[in-house]
PDB file of C-alpha atoms in Angstrom:
ATOM      1  CA  GLY A 149      19.525 -10.618 -16.543  1.00  0.00           C
ATOM      2  CA  PHE A 150      18.602  -7.146 -15.396  1.00  0.00           C
ATOM      3  CA  GLY A 151      15.311  -7.098 -17.286  1.00  0.00           C
ATOM      4  CA  TRP A 152      14.095 -10.205 -15.491  1.00  0.00           C
ATOM      5  CA  ASP A 153      15.170  -8.887 -12.077  1.00  0.00           C
ATOM      6  CA  ILE A 154      13.385  -5.602 -12.686  1.00  0.00           C
ATOM      7  CA  ALA A 155      10.238  -7.365 -13.920  1.00  0.00           C
ATOM      8  CA  MET A 156      10.187  -9.613 -10.826  1.00  0.00           C
ATOM      9  CA  THR A 157      10.481  -6.653  -8.489  1.00  0.00           C
ATOM     10  CA  VAL A 158       7.724  -4.700 -10.245  1.00  0.00           C
ATOM     11  CA  TRP A 159       5.491  -7.765 -10.182  1.00  0.00           C
ATOM     12  CA  ARG A 160       6.035  -8.266  -6.440  1.00  0.00           C
ATOM     13  CA  VAL A 161       5.340  -4.644  -5.584  1.00  0.00           C
ATOM     14  CA  LEU A 162       2.169  -4.481  -7.645  1.00  0.00           C
ATOM     15  CA  GLY A 163       0.984  -7.921  -6.528  1.00  0.00           C
ATOM     16  CA  GLY A 164       1.408  -7.286  -2.811  1.00  0.00           C
ATOM     17  CA  PHE A 165       0.088  -3.746  -3.101  1.00  0.00           C
ATOM     18  CA  ILE A 166      -3.028  -4.673  -5.071  1.00  0.00           C
ATOM     19  CA  ILE A 167      -3.923  -7.487  -2.633  1.00  0.00           C
ATOM     20  CA  ALA A 168      -3.501  -5.039   0.262  1.00  0.00           C
ATOM     21  CA  ALA A 169      -5.582  -2.339  -1.442  1.00  0.00           C
ATOM     22  CA  VAL A 170      -8.411  -4.707  -2.384  1.00  0.00           C
ATOM     23  CA  ILE A 171      -8.836  -5.762   1.260  1.00  0.00           C
ATOM     24  CA  ALA A 172      -7.969  -2.404   2.852  1.00  0.00           C
ATOM     25  CA  LEU A 173     -10.429  -0.324   0.826  1.00  0.00           C
ATOM     26  CA  PRO A 174     -13.695  -1.975   1.942  1.00  0.00           C
ATOM     27  CA  LEU A 175     -12.450  -2.407   5.517  1.00  0.00           C
ATOM     28  CA  GLY A 176     -11.247   1.201   5.722  1.00  0.00           C
ATOM     29  CA  VAL A 177     -14.514   2.521   4.300  1.00  0.00           C
ATOM     30  CA  ALA A 178     -16.515   0.374   6.733  1.00  0.00           C
ATOM     31  CA  MET A 179     -14.406   1.594   9.666  1.00  0.00           C
ATOM     32  CA  GLY A 180     -14.813   5.201   8.572  1.00  0.00           C
ATOM     33  CA  ALA A 181     -18.547   4.871   8.032  1.00  0.00           C
ATOM     34  CA  TYR A 182     -19.531   2.852  11.105  1.00  0.00           C
ATOM     35  CA  LYS A 183     -18.296   3.626  14.595  1.00  0.00           C
ATOM     36  CA  PRO A 184     -18.749   0.060  15.987  1.00  0.00           C
ATOM     37  CA  ILE A 185     -16.673  -1.456  13.186  1.00  0.00           C
ATOM     38  CA  GLU A 186     -14.001   1.149  13.785  1.00  0.00           C
ATOM     39  CA  ALA A 187     -14.019   0.512  17.536  1.00  0.00           C
ATOM     40  CA  PHE A 188     -13.507  -3.202  16.915  1.00  0.00           C
ATOM     41  CA  PHE A 189     -10.678  -3.089  14.354  1.00  0.00           C
ATOM     42  CA  GLU A 190      -8.854   0.099  15.250  1.00  0.00           C
ATOM     43  CA  PRO A 191      -6.722  -1.247  18.152  1.00  0.00           C
ATOM     44  CA  PHE A 192      -5.420  -4.181  16.068  1.00  0.00           C
ATOM     45  CA  VAL A 193      -4.672  -2.071  13.047  1.00  0.00           C
ATOM     46  CA  SER A 194      -3.005   0.696  15.060  1.00  0.00           C
ATOM     47  CA  PHE A 195      -0.823  -1.809  16.848  1.00  0.00           C
ATOM     48  CA  ALA A 196       0.200  -3.562  13.636  1.00  0.00           C
ATOM     49  CA  ARG A 197       0.872  -0.274  11.897  1.00  0.00           C
ATOM     50  CA  TYR A 198       3.794   0.482  14.192  1.00  0.00           C
ATOM     51  CA  LEU A 199       5.507  -2.802  13.491  1.00  0.00           C
ATOM     52  CA  PRO A 200       8.067  -2.373  10.715  1.00  0.00           C
ATOM     53  CA  ALA A 201       7.383  -4.711   7.793  1.00  0.00           C
ATOM     54  CA  SER A 202      11.061  -5.623   7.666  1.00  0.00           C
ATOM     55  CA  ALA A 203      10.839  -7.033  11.197  1.00  0.00           C
ATOM     56  CA  PHE A 204       8.452  -9.698   9.904  1.00  0.00           C
ATOM     57  CA  ILE A 205      10.853 -10.959   7.253  1.00  0.00           C
ATOM     58  CA  PRO A 206      12.569 -13.622   9.429  1.00  0.00           C
ATOM     59  CA  LEU A 207       9.160 -14.895  10.579  1.00  0.00           C
ATOM     60  CA  LEU A 208       7.751 -14.889   7.073  1.00  0.00           C
ATOM     61  CA  ILE A 209      10.769 -16.817   5.797  1.00  0.00           C
ATOM     62  CA  LEU A 210      10.109 -19.449   8.487  1.00  0.00           C
ATOM     63  CA  TRP A 211       6.409 -19.630   7.611  1.00  0.00           C
ATOM     64  CA  ALA A 212       6.360 -19.064   3.881  1.00  0.00           C
ATOM     65  CA  GLY A 213       9.896 -19.973   2.825  1.00  0.00           C
ATOM     66  CA  ILE A 214      11.858 -17.633   0.588  1.00  0.00           C
ATOM     67  CA  GLY A 215       9.504 -17.886  -2.369  1.00  0.00           C
ATOM     68  CA  GLU A 216       7.089 -15.352  -3.787  1.00  0.00           C
ATOM     69  CA  ALA A 217       4.570 -15.733  -0.959  1.00  0.00           C
ATOM     70  CA  GLN A 218       7.075 -14.287   1.501  1.00  0.00           C
ATOM     71  CA  LYS A 219       7.866 -11.276  -0.734  1.00  0.00           C
ATOM     72  CA  LEU A 220       4.196 -10.535  -1.349  1.00  0.00           C
ATOM     73  CA  ALA A 221       3.499 -10.888   2.372  1.00  0.00           C
ATOM     74  CA  VAL A 222       6.138  -8.279   3.251  1.00  0.00           C
ATOM     75  CA  ILE A 223       4.605  -5.796   0.802  1.00  0.00           C
ATOM     76  CA  PHE A 224       1.132  -6.663   2.050  1.00  0.00           C
ATOM     77  CA  ILE A 225       2.055  -6.091   5.705  1.00  0.00           C
ATOM     78  CA  GLY A 226       3.873  -2.888   4.829  1.00  0.00           C
ATOM     79  CA  SER A 227       0.917  -1.488   2.880  1.00  0.00           C
ATOM     80  CA  PHE A 228      -2.250  -2.930   4.379  1.00  0.00           C
ATOM     81  CA  PHE A 229      -2.341  -1.528   7.918  1.00  0.00           C
ATOM     82  CA  GLN A 230      -1.255   1.940   6.842  1.00  0.00           C
ATOM     83  CA  LEU A 231      -3.920   2.012   4.147  1.00  0.00           C
ATOM     84  CA  VAL A 232      -6.772   0.800   6.345  1.00  0.00           C
ATOM     85  CA  LEU A 233      -6.146   3.507   8.935  1.00  0.00           C
ATOM     86  CA  MET A 234      -5.656   6.311   6.423  1.00  0.00           C
ATOM     87  CA  ILE A 235      -8.812   5.370   4.534  1.00  0.00           C
ATOM     88  CA  ALA A 236     -10.819   5.046   7.763  1.00  0.00           C
ATOM     89  CA  VAL A 237      -9.701   8.508   8.898  1.00  0.00           C
ATOM     90  CA  THR A 238     -10.468  10.079   5.518  1.00  0.00           C
ATOM     91  CA  VAL A 239     -13.920   8.516   5.286  1.00  0.00           C
ATOM     92  CA  GLY A 240     -14.590   9.404   8.933  1.00  0.00           C
ATOM     93  CA  ASN A 241     -13.740  13.052   8.280  1.00  0.00           C
ATOM     94  CA  THR A 242     -15.922  13.165   5.191  1.00  0.00           C
ATOM     95  CA  ARG A 243     -18.719  11.598   7.187  1.00  0.00           C
ATOM     96  CA  ARG A 244     -19.207  14.357   9.710  1.00  0.00           C
ATOM     97  CA  ASP A 245     -19.714  17.234   7.307  1.00  0.00           C
ATOM     98  CA  LEU A 246     -21.605  15.589   4.500  1.00  0.00           C
ATOM     99  CA  VAL A 247     -23.595  13.044   6.401  1.00  0.00           C
ATOM    100  CA  GLU A 248     -25.807  15.478   8.241  1.00  0.00           C
ATOM    101  CA  ALA A 249     -26.709  17.166   4.971  1.00  0.00           C
ATOM    102  CA  ALA A 250     -27.431  13.824   3.321  1.00  0.00           C
ATOM    103  CA  TYR A 251     -29.567  12.572   6.212  1.00  0.00           C
ATOM    104  CA  THR A 252     -31.546  15.801   6.146  1.00  0.00           C
ATOM    105  CA  LEU A 253     -32.286  15.045   2.510  1.00  0.00           C
ATOM    106  CA  GLY A 254     -33.435  11.597   3.629  1.00  0.00           C
ATOM    107  CA  SER A 255     -30.841   9.174   2.306  1.00  0.00           C
ATOM    108  CA  ASN A 256     -30.272   5.721   3.844  1.00  0.00           C
ATOM    109  CA  ASP A 257     -26.961   4.194   4.913  1.00  0.00           C
ATOM    110  CA  ALA A 258     -26.141   2.282   1.744  1.00  0.00           C
ATOM    111  CA  SER A 259     -26.783   5.133  -0.646  1.00  0.00           C
ATOM    112  CA  LEU A 260     -25.001   7.477   1.737  1.00  0.00           C
ATOM    113  CA  ILE A 261     -21.818   5.417   1.560  1.00  0.00           C
ATOM    114  CA  LYS A 262     -22.076   5.011  -2.200  1.00  0.00           C
ATOM    115  CA  ARG A 263     -23.094   8.564  -3.133  1.00  0.00           C
ATOM    116  CA  VAL A 264     -21.552  10.716  -0.438  1.00  0.00           C
ATOM    117  CA  LEU A 265     -18.757   9.071   1.520  1.00  0.00           C
ATOM    118  CA  ILE A 266     -16.898   7.284  -1.268  1.00  0.00           C
ATOM    119  CA  PRO A 267     -16.974  10.148  -3.799  1.00  0.00           C
ATOM    120  CA  GLY A 268     -16.102  12.617  -1.037  1.00  0.00           C
ATOM    121  CA  ALA A 269     -13.133  10.605   0.168  1.00  0.00           C
ATOM    122  CA  ALA A 270     -12.013   9.146  -3.171  1.00  0.00           C
ATOM    123  CA  PRO A 271      -9.492  11.808  -4.274  1.00  0.00           C
ATOM    124  CA  GLU A 272      -7.748  11.693  -0.907  1.00  0.00           C
ATOM    125  CA  ILE A 273      -7.807   7.885  -0.836  1.00  0.00           C
ATOM    126  CA  ALA A 274      -6.235   7.841  -4.305  1.00  0.00           C
ATOM    127  CA  GLU A 275      -3.428  10.065  -3.002  1.00  0.00           C
ATOM    128  CA  GLN A 276      -2.934   7.730  -0.036  1.00  0.00           C
ATOM    129  CA  LEU A 277      -2.712   4.737  -2.333  1.00  0.00           C
ATOM    130  CA  ARG A 278      -0.047   6.605  -4.282  1.00  0.00           C
ATOM    131  CA  MET A 279       1.912   7.337  -1.107  1.00  0.00           C
ATOM    132  CA  VAL A 280       1.739   3.789   0.198  1.00  0.00           C
ATOM    133  CA  LEU A 281       2.783   2.416  -3.190  1.00  0.00           C
ATOM    134  CA  GLY A 282       5.927   4.511  -2.745  1.00  0.00           C
ATOM    135  CA  TRP A 283       6.574   2.820   0.593  1.00  0.00           C
ATOM    136  CA  ALA A 284       5.954  -0.593  -0.971  1.00  0.00           C
ATOM    137  CA  TRP A 285       8.990   0.010  -3.197  1.00  0.00           C
ATOM    138  CA  THR A 286      11.221   0.366  -0.162  1.00  0.00           C
ATOM    139  CA  TYR A 287       9.805  -2.799   1.404  1.00  0.00           C
ATOM    140  CA  VAL A 288      10.355  -4.907  -1.689  1.00  0.00           C
ATOM    141  CA  ILE A 289      14.071  -4.166  -1.775  1.00  0.00           C
ATOM    142  CA  VAL A 290      14.429  -5.118   1.879  1.00  0.00           C
ATOM    143  CA  ALA A 291      12.483  -8.311   1.186  1.00  0.00           C
ATOM    144  CA  GLU A 292      14.750  -9.115  -1.767  1.00  0.00           C
ATOM    145  CA  LEU A 293      18.006  -8.442   0.055  1.00  0.00           C
ATOM    146  CA  ILE A 294      17.232 -11.431   2.254  1.00  0.00           C
ATOM    147  CA  GLY A 295      16.744 -14.804   0.635  1.00  0.00           C
ATOM    148  CA  ALA A 296      15.792 -13.987  -2.931  1.00  0.00           C
ATOM    149  CA  SER A 297      16.975 -15.551  -6.158  1.00  0.00           C
ATOM    150  CA  SER A 298      15.666 -12.764  -8.374  1.00  0.00           C
ATOM    151  CA  GLY A 299      14.720  -9.102  -8.223  1.00  0.00           C
ATOM    152  CA  ILE A 300      16.601  -5.824  -7.950  1.00  0.00           C
ATOM    153  CA  GLY A 301      17.411  -6.348  -4.262  1.00  0.00           C
ATOM    154  CA  HIS A 302      18.932  -9.707  -5.126  1.00  0.00           C
ATOM    155  CA  MET A 303      20.918  -8.115  -7.934  1.00  0.00           C
ATOM    156  CA  ILE A 304      22.319  -5.576  -5.466  1.00  0.00           C
ATOM    157  CA  THR A 305      23.305  -8.287  -2.973  1.00  0.00           C
ATOM    158  CA  ASP A 306      24.970 -10.280  -5.746  1.00  0.00           C
ATOM    159  CA  SER A 307      26.895  -7.248  -6.954  1.00  0.00           C
ATOM    160  CA  GLN A 308      28.065  -6.597  -3.410  1.00  0.00           C
ATOM    161  CA  ALA A 309      29.601 -10.055  -3.245  1.00  0.00           C
ATOM    162  CA  LEU A 310      31.395  -9.381  -6.540  1.00  0.00           C
ATOM    163  CA  LEU A 311      32.368  -5.860  -5.414  1.00  0.00           C
ATOM    164  CA  ALA A 312      30.627  -4.540  -8.524  1.00  0.00           C
ATOM    165  CA  THR A 313      29.869  -1.008  -7.347  1.00  0.00           C
ATOM    166  CA  ASP A 314      28.584   0.104 -10.755  1.00  0.00           C
ATOM    167  CA  GLN A 315      25.899  -2.583 -10.677  1.00  0.00           C
ATOM    168  CA  ILE A 316      24.833  -1.640  -7.164  1.00  0.00           C
ATOM    169  CA  ILE A 317      24.511   2.011  -8.202  1.00  0.00           C
ATOM    170  CA  PHE A 318      22.664   0.959 -11.341  1.00  0.00           C
ATOM    171  CA  GLY A 319      20.240  -1.083  -9.219  1.00  0.00           C
ATOM    172  CA  ILE A 320      19.590   1.876  -6.923  1.00  0.00           C
ATOM    173  CA  ILE A 321      19.002   4.216  -9.877  1.00  0.00           C
ATOM    174  CA  VAL A 322      16.605   1.719 -11.465  1.00  0.00           C
ATOM    175  CA  ILE A 323      14.564   1.459  -8.256  1.00  0.00           C
ATOM    176  CA  GLY A 324      14.420   5.238  -7.957  1.00  0.00           C
ATOM    177  CA  SER A 325      13.396   5.649 -11.586  1.00  0.00           C
ATOM    178  CA  ILE A 326      10.660   3.025 -11.524  1.00  0.00           C
ATOM    179  CA  GLY A 327       9.352   4.448  -8.257  1.00  0.00           C
ATOM    180  CA  LEU A 328       9.302   7.933  -9.757  1.00  0.00           C
ATOM    181  CA  VAL A 329       7.630   6.823 -12.987  1.00  0.00           C
ATOM    182  CA  SER A 330       4.935   4.888 -11.111  1.00  0.00           C
ATOM    183  CA  ASP A 331       4.392   7.927  -8.891  1.00  0.00           C
ATOM    184  CA  ILE A 332       3.977  10.317 -11.830  1.00  0.00           C
ATOM    185  CA  ALA A 333       1.663   7.861 -13.615  1.00  0.00           C
ATOM    186  CA  PHE A 334      -0.445   7.500 -10.466  1.00  0.00           C
ATOM    187  CA  LYS A 335      -0.657  11.300 -10.092  1.00  0.00           C
ATOM    188  CA  ALA A 336      -1.786  11.748 -13.697  1.00  0.00           C
ATOM    189  CA  PHE A 337      -4.317   8.948 -13.307  1.00  0.00           C
ATOM    190  CA  ASN A 338      -5.701  10.549 -10.118  1.00  0.00           C
ATOM    191  CA  ARG A 339      -6.101  13.886 -11.893  1.00  0.00           C
ATOM    192  CA  ARG A 340      -7.930  12.253 -14.759  1.00  0.00           C
ATOM    193  CA  LEU A 341     -10.170  10.329 -12.377  1.00  0.00           C
ATOM    194  CA  PHE A 342     -11.042  13.117  -9.932  1.00  0.00           C
ATOM    195  CA  PRO A 343     -11.021  16.412 -11.767  1.00  0.00           C
ATOM    196  CA  TRP A 344     -12.879  18.084  -8.876  1.00  0.00           C
TER     197      TRP A 344
END
């Protein structure tokens, strides 16, 4: 039923997004903090960032089948490269202003990243995570329209075959509502976390 479809979609979005964030955060921070790391990864990430996640779907279906791995991979691709670059830029910008002050006060690299760069960039990174989560919602529907046996996108495709317009509209409203609720929750959480 609807409940199951909605639960599957939410699970895919959060799963793919969390995997992307867990890998993107340390890599983005490292790229922002260290020029050589940035110089090495930046070309790959920039290139990949311009490839639409939906373009990978046919390839991912060939490689991963039409199971959960393929859905999570679409969300991951859609979120990961964007996040890495945004985080790297944010940390890089924080670096220039605060780093000189911190070095003058005699702090070493590790404590600098932990005490200055991450707290300085954290509120902005949290906002970026919120934004990219919004994009992940659009990717999941695309992923589910093609070769899925569950999820809101699948429900919409099914309804199309049955000419059930009301169900299609219902599916669209549900996606919008969940996206909105997750966005508001994320905003509130960010405010609680970074009052400054």
